[in-house]
mmCIF file of C-alpha atoms and ligand atoms in Angstrom:
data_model
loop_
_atom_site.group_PDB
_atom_site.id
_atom_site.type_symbol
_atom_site.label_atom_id
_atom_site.label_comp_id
_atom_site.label_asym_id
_atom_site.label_seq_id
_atom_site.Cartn_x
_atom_site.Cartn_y
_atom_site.Cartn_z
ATOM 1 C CA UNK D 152 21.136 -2.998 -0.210
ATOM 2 C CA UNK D 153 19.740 -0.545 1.957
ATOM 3 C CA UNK D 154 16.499 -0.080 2.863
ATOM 4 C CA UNK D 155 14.572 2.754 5.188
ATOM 5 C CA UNK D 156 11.510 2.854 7.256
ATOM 6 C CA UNK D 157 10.165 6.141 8.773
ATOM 7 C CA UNK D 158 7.559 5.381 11.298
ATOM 8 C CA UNK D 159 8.455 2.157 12.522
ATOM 9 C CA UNK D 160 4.955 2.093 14.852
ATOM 10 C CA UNK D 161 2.925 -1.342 14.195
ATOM 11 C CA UNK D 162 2.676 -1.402 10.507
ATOM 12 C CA UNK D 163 6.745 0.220 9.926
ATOM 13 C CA UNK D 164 8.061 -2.377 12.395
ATOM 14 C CA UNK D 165 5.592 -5.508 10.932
ATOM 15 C CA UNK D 166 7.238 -4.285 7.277
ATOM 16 C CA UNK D 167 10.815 -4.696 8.903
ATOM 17 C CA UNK D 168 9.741 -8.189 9.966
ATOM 18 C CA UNK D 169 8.230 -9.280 6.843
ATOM 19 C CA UNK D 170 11.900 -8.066 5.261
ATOM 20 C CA UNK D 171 13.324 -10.230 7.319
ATOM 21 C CA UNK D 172 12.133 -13.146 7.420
ATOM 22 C CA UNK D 173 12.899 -13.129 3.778
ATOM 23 C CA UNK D 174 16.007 -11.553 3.393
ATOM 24 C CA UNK D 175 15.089 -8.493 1.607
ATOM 25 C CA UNK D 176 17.564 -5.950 1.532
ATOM 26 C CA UNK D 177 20.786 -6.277 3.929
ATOM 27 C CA UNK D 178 20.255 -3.083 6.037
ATOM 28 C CA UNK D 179 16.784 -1.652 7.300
ATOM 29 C CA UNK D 180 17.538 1.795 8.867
ATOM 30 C CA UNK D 181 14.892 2.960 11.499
ATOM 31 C CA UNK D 182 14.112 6.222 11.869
ATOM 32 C CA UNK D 183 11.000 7.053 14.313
ATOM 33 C CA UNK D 184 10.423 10.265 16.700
ATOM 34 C CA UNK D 185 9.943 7.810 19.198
ATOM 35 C CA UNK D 186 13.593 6.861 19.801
ATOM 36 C CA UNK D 187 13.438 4.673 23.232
ATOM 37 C CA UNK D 188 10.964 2.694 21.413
ATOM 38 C CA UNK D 189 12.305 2.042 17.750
ATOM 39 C CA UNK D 190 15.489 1.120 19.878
ATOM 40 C CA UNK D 191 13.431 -1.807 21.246
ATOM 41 C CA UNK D 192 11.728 -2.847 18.006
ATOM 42 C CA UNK D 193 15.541 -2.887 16.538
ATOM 43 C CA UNK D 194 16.657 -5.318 19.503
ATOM 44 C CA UNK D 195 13.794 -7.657 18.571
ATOM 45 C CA UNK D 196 13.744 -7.458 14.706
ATOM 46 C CA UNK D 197 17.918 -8.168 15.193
ATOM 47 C CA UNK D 198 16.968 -10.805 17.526
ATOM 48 C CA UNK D 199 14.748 -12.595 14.531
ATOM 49 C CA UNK D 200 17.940 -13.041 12.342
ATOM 50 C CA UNK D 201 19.842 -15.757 13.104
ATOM 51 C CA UNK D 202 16.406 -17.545 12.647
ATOM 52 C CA UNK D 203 15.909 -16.030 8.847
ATOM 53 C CA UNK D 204 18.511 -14.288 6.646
ATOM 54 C CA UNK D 205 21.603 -12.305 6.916
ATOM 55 C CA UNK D 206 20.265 -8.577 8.027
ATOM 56 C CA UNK D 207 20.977 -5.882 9.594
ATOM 57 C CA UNK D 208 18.934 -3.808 11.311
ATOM 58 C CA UNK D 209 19.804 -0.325 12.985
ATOM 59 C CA UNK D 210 18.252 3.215 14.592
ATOM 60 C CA UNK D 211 19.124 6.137 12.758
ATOM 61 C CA UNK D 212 18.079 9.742 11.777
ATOM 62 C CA UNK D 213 17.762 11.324 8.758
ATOM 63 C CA UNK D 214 21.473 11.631 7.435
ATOM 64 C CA UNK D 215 21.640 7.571 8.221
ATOM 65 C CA UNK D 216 19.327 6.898 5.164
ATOM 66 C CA UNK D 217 22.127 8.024 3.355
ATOM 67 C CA UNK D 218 21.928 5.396 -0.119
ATOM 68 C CA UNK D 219 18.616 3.973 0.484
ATOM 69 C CA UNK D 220 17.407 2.331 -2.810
ATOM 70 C CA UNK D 221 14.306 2.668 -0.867
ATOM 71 C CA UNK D 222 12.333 4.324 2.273
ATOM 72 C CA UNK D 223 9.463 3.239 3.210
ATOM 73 C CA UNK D 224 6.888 5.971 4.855
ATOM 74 C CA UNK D 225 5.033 4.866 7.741
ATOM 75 C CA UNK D 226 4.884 7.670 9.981
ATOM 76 C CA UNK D 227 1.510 9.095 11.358
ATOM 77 C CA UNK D 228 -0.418 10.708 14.043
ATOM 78 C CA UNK D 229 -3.312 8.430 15.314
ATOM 79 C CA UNK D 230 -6.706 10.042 15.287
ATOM 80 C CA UNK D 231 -7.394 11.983 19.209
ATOM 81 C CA UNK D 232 -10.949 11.131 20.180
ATOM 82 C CA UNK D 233 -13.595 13.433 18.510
ATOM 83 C CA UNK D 234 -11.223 14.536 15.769
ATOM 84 C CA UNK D 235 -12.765 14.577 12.131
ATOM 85 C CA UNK D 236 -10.922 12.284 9.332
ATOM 86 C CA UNK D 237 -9.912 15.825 7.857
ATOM 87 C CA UNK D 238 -8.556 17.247 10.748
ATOM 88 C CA UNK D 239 -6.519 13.988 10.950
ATOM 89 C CA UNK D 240 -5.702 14.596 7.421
ATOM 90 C CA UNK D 241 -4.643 17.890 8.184
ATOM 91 C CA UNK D 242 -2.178 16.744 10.555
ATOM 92 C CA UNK D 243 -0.664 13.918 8.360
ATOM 93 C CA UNK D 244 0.081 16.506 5.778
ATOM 94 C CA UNK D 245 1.896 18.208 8.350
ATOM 95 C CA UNK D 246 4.181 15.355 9.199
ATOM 96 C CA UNK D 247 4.901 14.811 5.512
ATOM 97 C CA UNK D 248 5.672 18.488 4.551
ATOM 98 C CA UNK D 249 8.752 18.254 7.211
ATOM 99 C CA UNK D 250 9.426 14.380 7.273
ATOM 100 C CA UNK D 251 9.298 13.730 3.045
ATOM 101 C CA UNK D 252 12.187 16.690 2.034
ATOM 102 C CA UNK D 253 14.266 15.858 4.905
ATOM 103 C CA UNK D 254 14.394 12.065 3.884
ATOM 104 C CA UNK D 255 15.355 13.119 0.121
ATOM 105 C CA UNK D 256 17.952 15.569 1.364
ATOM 106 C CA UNK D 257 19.646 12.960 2.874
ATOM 107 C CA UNK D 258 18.614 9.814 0.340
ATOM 108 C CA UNK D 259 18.256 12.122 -3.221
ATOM 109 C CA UNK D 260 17.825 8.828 -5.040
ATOM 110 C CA UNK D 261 15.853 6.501 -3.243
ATOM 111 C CA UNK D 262 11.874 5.633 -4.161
ATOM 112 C CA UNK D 263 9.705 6.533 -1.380
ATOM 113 C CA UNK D 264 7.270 3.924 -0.452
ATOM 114 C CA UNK D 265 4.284 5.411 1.012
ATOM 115 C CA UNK D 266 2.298 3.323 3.838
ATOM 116 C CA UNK D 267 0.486 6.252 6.158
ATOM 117 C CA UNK D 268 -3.180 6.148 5.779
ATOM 118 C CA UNK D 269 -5.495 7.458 3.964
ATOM 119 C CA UNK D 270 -2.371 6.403 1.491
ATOM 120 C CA UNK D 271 -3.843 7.727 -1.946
ATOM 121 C CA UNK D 272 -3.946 11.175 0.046
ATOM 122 C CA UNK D 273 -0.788 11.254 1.804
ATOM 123 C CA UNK D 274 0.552 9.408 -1.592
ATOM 124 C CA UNK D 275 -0.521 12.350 -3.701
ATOM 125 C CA UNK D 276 0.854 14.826 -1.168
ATOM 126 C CA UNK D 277 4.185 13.026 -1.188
ATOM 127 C CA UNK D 278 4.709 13.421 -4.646
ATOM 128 C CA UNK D 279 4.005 16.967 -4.285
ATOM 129 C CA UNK D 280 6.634 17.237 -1.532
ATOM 130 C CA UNK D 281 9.532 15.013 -3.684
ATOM 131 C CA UNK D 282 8.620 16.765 -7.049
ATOM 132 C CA UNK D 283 9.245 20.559 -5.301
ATOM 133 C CA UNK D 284 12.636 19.005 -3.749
ATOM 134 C CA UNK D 285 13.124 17.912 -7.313
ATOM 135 C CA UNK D 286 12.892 13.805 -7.098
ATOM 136 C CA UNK D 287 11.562 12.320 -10.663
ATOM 137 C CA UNK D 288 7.666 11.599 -10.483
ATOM 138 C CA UNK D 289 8.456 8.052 -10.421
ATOM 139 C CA UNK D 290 9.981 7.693 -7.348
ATOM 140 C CA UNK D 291 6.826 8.139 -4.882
ATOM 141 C CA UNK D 292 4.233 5.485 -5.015
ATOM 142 C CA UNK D 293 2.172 4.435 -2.347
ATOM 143 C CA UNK D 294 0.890 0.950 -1.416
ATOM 144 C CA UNK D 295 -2.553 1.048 -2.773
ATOM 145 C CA UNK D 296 -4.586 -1.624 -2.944
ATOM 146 C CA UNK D 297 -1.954 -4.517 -3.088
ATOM 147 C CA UNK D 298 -3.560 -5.849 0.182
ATOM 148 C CA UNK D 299 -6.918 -5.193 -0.881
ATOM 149 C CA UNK D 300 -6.282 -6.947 -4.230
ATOM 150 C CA UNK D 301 -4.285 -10.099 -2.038
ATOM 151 C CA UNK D 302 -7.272 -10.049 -0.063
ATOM 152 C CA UNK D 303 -9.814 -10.391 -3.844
ATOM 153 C CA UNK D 304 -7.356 -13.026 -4.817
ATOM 154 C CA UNK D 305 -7.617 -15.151 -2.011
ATOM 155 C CA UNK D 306 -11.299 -15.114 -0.569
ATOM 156 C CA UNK D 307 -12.134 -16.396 -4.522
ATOM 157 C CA UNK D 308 -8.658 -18.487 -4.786
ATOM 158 C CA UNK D 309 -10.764 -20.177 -1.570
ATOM 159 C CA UNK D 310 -14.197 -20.265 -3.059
ATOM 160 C CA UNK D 311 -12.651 -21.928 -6.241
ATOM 161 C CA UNK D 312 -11.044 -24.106 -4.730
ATOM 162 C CA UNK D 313 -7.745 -22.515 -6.361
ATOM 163 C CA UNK D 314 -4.302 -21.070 -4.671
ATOM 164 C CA UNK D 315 -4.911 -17.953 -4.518
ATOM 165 C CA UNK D 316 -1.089 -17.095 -6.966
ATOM 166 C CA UNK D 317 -3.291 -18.476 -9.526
ATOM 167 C CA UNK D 318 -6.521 -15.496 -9.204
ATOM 168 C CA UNK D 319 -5.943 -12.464 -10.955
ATOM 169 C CA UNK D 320 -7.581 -10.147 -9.020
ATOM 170 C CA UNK D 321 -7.616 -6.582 -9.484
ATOM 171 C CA UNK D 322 -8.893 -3.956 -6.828
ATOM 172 C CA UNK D 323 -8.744 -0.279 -7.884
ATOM 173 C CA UNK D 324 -9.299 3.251 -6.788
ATOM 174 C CA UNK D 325 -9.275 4.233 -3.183
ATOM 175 C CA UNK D 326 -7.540 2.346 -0.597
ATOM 176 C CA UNK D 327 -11.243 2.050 1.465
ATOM 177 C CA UNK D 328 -14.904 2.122 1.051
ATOM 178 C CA UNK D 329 -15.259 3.552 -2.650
ATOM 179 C CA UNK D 330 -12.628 0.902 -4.127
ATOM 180 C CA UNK D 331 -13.815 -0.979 -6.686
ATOM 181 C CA UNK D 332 -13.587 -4.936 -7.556
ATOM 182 C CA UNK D 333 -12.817 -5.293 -10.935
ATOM 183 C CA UNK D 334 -14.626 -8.761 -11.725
ATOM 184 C CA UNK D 335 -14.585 -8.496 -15.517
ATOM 185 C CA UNK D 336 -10.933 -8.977 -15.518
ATOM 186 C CA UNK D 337 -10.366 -11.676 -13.069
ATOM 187 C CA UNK D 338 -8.487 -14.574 -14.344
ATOM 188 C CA UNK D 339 -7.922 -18.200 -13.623
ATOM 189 C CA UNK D 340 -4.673 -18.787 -15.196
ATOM 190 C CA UNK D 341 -5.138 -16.747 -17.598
ATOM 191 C CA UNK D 342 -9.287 -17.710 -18.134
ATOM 192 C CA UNK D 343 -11.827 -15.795 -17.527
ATOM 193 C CA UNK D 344 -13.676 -16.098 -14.133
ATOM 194 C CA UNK D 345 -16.850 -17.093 -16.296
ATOM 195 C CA UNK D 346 -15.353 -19.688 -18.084
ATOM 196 C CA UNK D 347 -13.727 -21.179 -15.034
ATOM 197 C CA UNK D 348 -16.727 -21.492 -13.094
ATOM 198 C CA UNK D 349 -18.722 -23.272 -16.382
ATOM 199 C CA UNK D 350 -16.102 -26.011 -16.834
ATOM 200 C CA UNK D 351 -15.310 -26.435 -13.404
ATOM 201 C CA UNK D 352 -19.210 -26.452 -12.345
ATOM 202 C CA UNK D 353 -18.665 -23.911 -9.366
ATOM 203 C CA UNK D 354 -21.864 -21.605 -8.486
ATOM 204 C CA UNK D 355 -20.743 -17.947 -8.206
ATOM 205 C CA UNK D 356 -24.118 -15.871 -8.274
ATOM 206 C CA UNK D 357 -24.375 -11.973 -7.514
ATOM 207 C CA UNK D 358 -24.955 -13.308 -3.892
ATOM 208 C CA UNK D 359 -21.749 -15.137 -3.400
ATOM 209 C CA UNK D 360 -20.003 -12.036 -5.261
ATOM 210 C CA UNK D 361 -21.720 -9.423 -3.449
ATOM 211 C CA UNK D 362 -20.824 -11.211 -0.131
ATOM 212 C CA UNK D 363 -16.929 -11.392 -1.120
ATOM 213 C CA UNK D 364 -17.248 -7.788 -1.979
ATOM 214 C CA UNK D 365 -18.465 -7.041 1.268
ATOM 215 C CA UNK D 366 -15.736 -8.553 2.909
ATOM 216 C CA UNK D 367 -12.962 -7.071 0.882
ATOM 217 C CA UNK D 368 -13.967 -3.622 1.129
ATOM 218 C CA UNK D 369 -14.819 -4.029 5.224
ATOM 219 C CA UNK D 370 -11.535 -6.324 6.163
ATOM 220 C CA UNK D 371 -10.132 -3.415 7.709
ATOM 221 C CA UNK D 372 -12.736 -3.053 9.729
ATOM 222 C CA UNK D 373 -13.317 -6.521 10.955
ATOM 223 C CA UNK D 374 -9.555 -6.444 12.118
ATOM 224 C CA UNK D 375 -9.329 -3.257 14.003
ATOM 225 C CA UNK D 376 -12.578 -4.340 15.629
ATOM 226 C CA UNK D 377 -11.157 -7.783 16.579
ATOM 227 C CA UNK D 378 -7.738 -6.405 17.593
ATOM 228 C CA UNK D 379 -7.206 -2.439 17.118
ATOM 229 C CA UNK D 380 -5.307 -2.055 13.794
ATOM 230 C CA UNK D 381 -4.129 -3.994 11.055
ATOM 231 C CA UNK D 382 -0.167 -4.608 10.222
ATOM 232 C CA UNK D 383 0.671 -8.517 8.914
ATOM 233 C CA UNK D 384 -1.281 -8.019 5.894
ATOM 234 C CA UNK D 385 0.015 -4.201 4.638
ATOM 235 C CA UNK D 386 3.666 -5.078 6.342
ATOM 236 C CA UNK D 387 3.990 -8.395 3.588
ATOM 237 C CA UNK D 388 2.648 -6.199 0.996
ATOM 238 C CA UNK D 389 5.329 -3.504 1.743
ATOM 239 C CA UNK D 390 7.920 -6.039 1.605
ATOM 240 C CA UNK D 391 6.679 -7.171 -1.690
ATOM 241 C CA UNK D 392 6.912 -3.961 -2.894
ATOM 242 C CA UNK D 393 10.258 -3.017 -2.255
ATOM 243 C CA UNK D 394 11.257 -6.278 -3.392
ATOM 244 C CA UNK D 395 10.046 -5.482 -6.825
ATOM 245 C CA UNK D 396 11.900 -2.107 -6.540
ATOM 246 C CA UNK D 397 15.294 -3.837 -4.940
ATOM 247 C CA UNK D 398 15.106 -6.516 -7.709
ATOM 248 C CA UNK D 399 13.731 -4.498 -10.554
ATOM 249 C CA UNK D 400 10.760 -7.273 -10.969
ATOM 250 C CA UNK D 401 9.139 -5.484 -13.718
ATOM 251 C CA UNK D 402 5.528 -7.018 -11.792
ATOM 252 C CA UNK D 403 2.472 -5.779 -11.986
ATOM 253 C CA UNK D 404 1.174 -4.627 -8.640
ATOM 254 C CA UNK D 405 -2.168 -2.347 -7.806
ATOM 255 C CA UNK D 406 0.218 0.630 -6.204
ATOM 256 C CA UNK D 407 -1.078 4.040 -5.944
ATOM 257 C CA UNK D 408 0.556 7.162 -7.674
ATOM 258 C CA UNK D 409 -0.534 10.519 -8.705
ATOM 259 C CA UNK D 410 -1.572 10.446 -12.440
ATOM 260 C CA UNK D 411 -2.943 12.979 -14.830
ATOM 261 C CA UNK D 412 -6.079 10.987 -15.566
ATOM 262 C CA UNK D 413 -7.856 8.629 -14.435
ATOM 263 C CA UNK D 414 -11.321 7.376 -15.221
ATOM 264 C CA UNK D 415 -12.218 10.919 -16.675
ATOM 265 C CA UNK D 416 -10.808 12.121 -13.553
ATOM 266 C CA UNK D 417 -7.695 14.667 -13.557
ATOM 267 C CA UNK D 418 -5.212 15.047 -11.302
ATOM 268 C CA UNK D 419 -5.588 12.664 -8.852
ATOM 269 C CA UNK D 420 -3.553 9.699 -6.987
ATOM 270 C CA UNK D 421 -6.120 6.001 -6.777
ATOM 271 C CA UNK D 422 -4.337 2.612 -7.142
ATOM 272 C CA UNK D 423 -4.543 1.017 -10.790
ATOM 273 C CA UNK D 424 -2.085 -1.955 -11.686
ATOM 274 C CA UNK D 425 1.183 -0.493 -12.672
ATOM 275 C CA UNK D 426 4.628 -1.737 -13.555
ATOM 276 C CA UNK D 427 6.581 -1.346 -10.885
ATOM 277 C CA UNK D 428 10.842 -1.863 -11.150
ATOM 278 C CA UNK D 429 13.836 -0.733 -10.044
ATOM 279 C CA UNK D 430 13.100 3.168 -10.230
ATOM 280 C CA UNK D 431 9.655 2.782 -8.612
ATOM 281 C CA UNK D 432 6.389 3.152 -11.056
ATOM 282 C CA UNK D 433 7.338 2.341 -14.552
ATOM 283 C CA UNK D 434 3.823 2.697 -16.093
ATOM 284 C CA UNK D 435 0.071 2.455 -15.648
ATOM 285 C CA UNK D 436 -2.005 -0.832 -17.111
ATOM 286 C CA UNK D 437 -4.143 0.263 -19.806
ATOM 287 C CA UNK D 438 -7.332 -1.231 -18.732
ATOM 288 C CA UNK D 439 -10.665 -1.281 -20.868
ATOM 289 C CA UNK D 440 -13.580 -0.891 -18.312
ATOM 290 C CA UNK D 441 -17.159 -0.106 -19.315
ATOM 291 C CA UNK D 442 -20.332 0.413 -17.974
ATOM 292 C CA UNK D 443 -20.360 -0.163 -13.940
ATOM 293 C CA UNK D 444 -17.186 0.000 -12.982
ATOM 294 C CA UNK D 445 -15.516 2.577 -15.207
ATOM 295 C CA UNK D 446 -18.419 5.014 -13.384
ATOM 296 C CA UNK D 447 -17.106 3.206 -9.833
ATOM 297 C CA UNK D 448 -13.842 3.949 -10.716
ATOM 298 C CA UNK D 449 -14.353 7.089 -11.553
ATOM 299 C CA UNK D 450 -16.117 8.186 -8.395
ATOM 300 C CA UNK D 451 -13.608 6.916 -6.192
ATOM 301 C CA UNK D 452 -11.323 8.718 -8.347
ATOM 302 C CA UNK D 453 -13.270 12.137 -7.768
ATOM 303 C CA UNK D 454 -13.562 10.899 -3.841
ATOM 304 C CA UNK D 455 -9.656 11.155 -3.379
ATOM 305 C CA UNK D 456 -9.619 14.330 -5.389
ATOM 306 C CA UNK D 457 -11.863 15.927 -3.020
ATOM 307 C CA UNK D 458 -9.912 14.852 -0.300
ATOM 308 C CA UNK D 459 -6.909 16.266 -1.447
ATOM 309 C CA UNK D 460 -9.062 19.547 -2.148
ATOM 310 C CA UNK D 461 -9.718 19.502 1.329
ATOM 311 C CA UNK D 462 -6.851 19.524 2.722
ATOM 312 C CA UNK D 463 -5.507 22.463 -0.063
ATOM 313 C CA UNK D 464 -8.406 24.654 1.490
HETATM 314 P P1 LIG R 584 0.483 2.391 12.445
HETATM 315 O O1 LIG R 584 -0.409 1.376 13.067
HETATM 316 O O2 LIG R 584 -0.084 3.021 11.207
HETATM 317 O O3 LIG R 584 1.879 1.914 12.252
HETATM 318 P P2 LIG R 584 1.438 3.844 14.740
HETATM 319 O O4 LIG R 584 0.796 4.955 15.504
HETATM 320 O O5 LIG R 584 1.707 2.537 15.420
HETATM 321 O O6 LIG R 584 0.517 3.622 13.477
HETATM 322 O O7 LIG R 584 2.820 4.363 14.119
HETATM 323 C C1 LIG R 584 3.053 5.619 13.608
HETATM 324 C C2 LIG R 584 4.498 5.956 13.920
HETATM 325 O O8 LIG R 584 4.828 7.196 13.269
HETATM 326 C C3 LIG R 584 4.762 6.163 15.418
HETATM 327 O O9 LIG R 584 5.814 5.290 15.796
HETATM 328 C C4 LIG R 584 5.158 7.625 15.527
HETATM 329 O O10 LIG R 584 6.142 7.856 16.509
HETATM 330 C C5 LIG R 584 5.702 7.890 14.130
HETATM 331 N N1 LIG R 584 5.732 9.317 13.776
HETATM 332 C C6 LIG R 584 4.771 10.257 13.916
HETATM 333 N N2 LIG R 584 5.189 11.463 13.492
HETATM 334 C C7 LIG R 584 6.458 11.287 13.041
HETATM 335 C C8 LIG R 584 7.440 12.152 12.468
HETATM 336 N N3 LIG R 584 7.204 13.445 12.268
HETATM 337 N N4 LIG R 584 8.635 11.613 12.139
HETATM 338 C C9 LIG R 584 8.896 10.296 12.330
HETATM 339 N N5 LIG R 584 8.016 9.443 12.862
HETATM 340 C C10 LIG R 584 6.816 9.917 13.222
#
């Protein structure tokens, strides 16, 4: 099983790793514009194998990703100082309008696993790309919130008092500050978060929500602050993802892919839980929200769209 990664920077070479170290897939092919330095990050991922599973990991260019079941998209340009998130945009799209047809001229079947941030954005514009070289909509999803929603799932799994496999947690919407925490649907094992709390005894007020809010939506933040960017946390998530593809899980993970509606919103790519399998998204959760969070959702729906207007201008 072969597996691609364009962009192997911090977060394309931390996805590699996280493959790795659990034996997903049996070939990672690296494809980067920086060639001197992907060659480097190959010697060290190859170096991490006899510690972990059988792998394989090599440099390539586009004809190598020849029979990926999937490529994973990591490749960006960092923001230059002064530059404006849509100028940045701008230049992202750029990237993907050459980088996205030349990987499915060469890999026609694989799924393309977007990772490049903002990732709703360059998610949408991906499947734009694939759908005009002819790829099936299903075949471009982006990671979403899977981090954000591993990140819901554990900061309660730790105020419960509970492993954090055991929280359903759903985050949806934008991958950043509009997301949206959906709390009437978390589950403890299958019970609601109410009940749990009543038999259990545990306090969880507006204050102890609002405050594990906070730190969901600003993680990010707090990293790059504390250490420039952020890569363990989206790198595991990637390499959950394209296990689920590899393996055909059939799970349930909050990806991002461009759907017709959303929230009242058309036309748009935001992260809801979907089924995700062997030929990427398989289909969307229908989720009942009301009141609160159906409007949240539905603004951060209308903030990607805008986005995506922006960079159509
Ligand atoms: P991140 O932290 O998101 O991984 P990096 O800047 O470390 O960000 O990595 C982005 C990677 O994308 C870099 O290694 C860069 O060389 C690569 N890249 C940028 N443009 C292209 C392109 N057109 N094709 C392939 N790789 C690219």
């Amino acid at each position: 099983l072969k597996v691609g990664i364009v962009g192997t920077g911090m977060v394309g070479a931390t996805a590699a790793y996280a493959m790795i170290l659990q034996g997903i897939g049996r070939e990672i092919v690296l494809v980067d514009l920086n060639k001197k330095r992907t060659e480097a990050e190959a010697d060290d991922l190859n170096h991490a194998v006899p510690f972990t599973k059988p792998e394989l990991v090599t440099v390539g260019d586009y004809p190598d990703l020849d029979g990926c079941k999937v490529v994973v998209v990591a490749a960006g340009v960092s923001q230059k100082p002064g530059e404006t998130r849509q100028a940045l945009l701008g230049r992202n799209a750029k990237v993907f309008e050459t980088v996205i047809p030349k990987i499915l001229q060469h890999s026609p079947k694989a799924t393309l696993l977007v990772a490049t941030n903002p990732v709703d954005v360059m998610t949408h514009l991906a499947a734009r790309f694939a759908a005009a070289h002819g790829a099936p909509a299903s075949h471009v999803l982006g990671t979403g919130t899977c981090l954000d929603s591993a990140r819901f799932s554990h900061l309660l799994g730790r105020h419960l008092g509970v492993d954090s496999s055991s929280v359903h947690g759903y985050v949806v919407g934008e991958h950043g500050d509009s997301e949206v925490l959906l709390w009437s649907l978390v589950t403890v094992g299958g019970v609601p978060l109410d009940d749990y709390c009543q038999a259990r005894q545990i306090l969880l007020d507006d204050a102890i929500k609002r405050d594990i809010d906070f730190k969901v939506r600003r993680a990010a933040y707090r990293i790059i602050e504390g250490k420039g960017s952020t890569y363990y946390g989206v790198g595991a998530a990637i390499a959950a993802i394209v296990h689920a593809i590899i393996h055909n899980e059939k799970c349930v993970l909050t990806i991002c892919a461009p759907m017709a509606t959303v929230a009242g919103v058309q036309n748009t790519t935001v992260a809801m839980p979907f089924l995700v399998g062997g030929d990427g998204v398989i289909a969307v959760l229908p989720l009942s929200l009301q009141g609160e969070e159906y409007a949240q959702l539905s603004k951060s729906a209308e903030v990607i769209k805008e986005a995506i207007a922006g960079i159509d201008e």
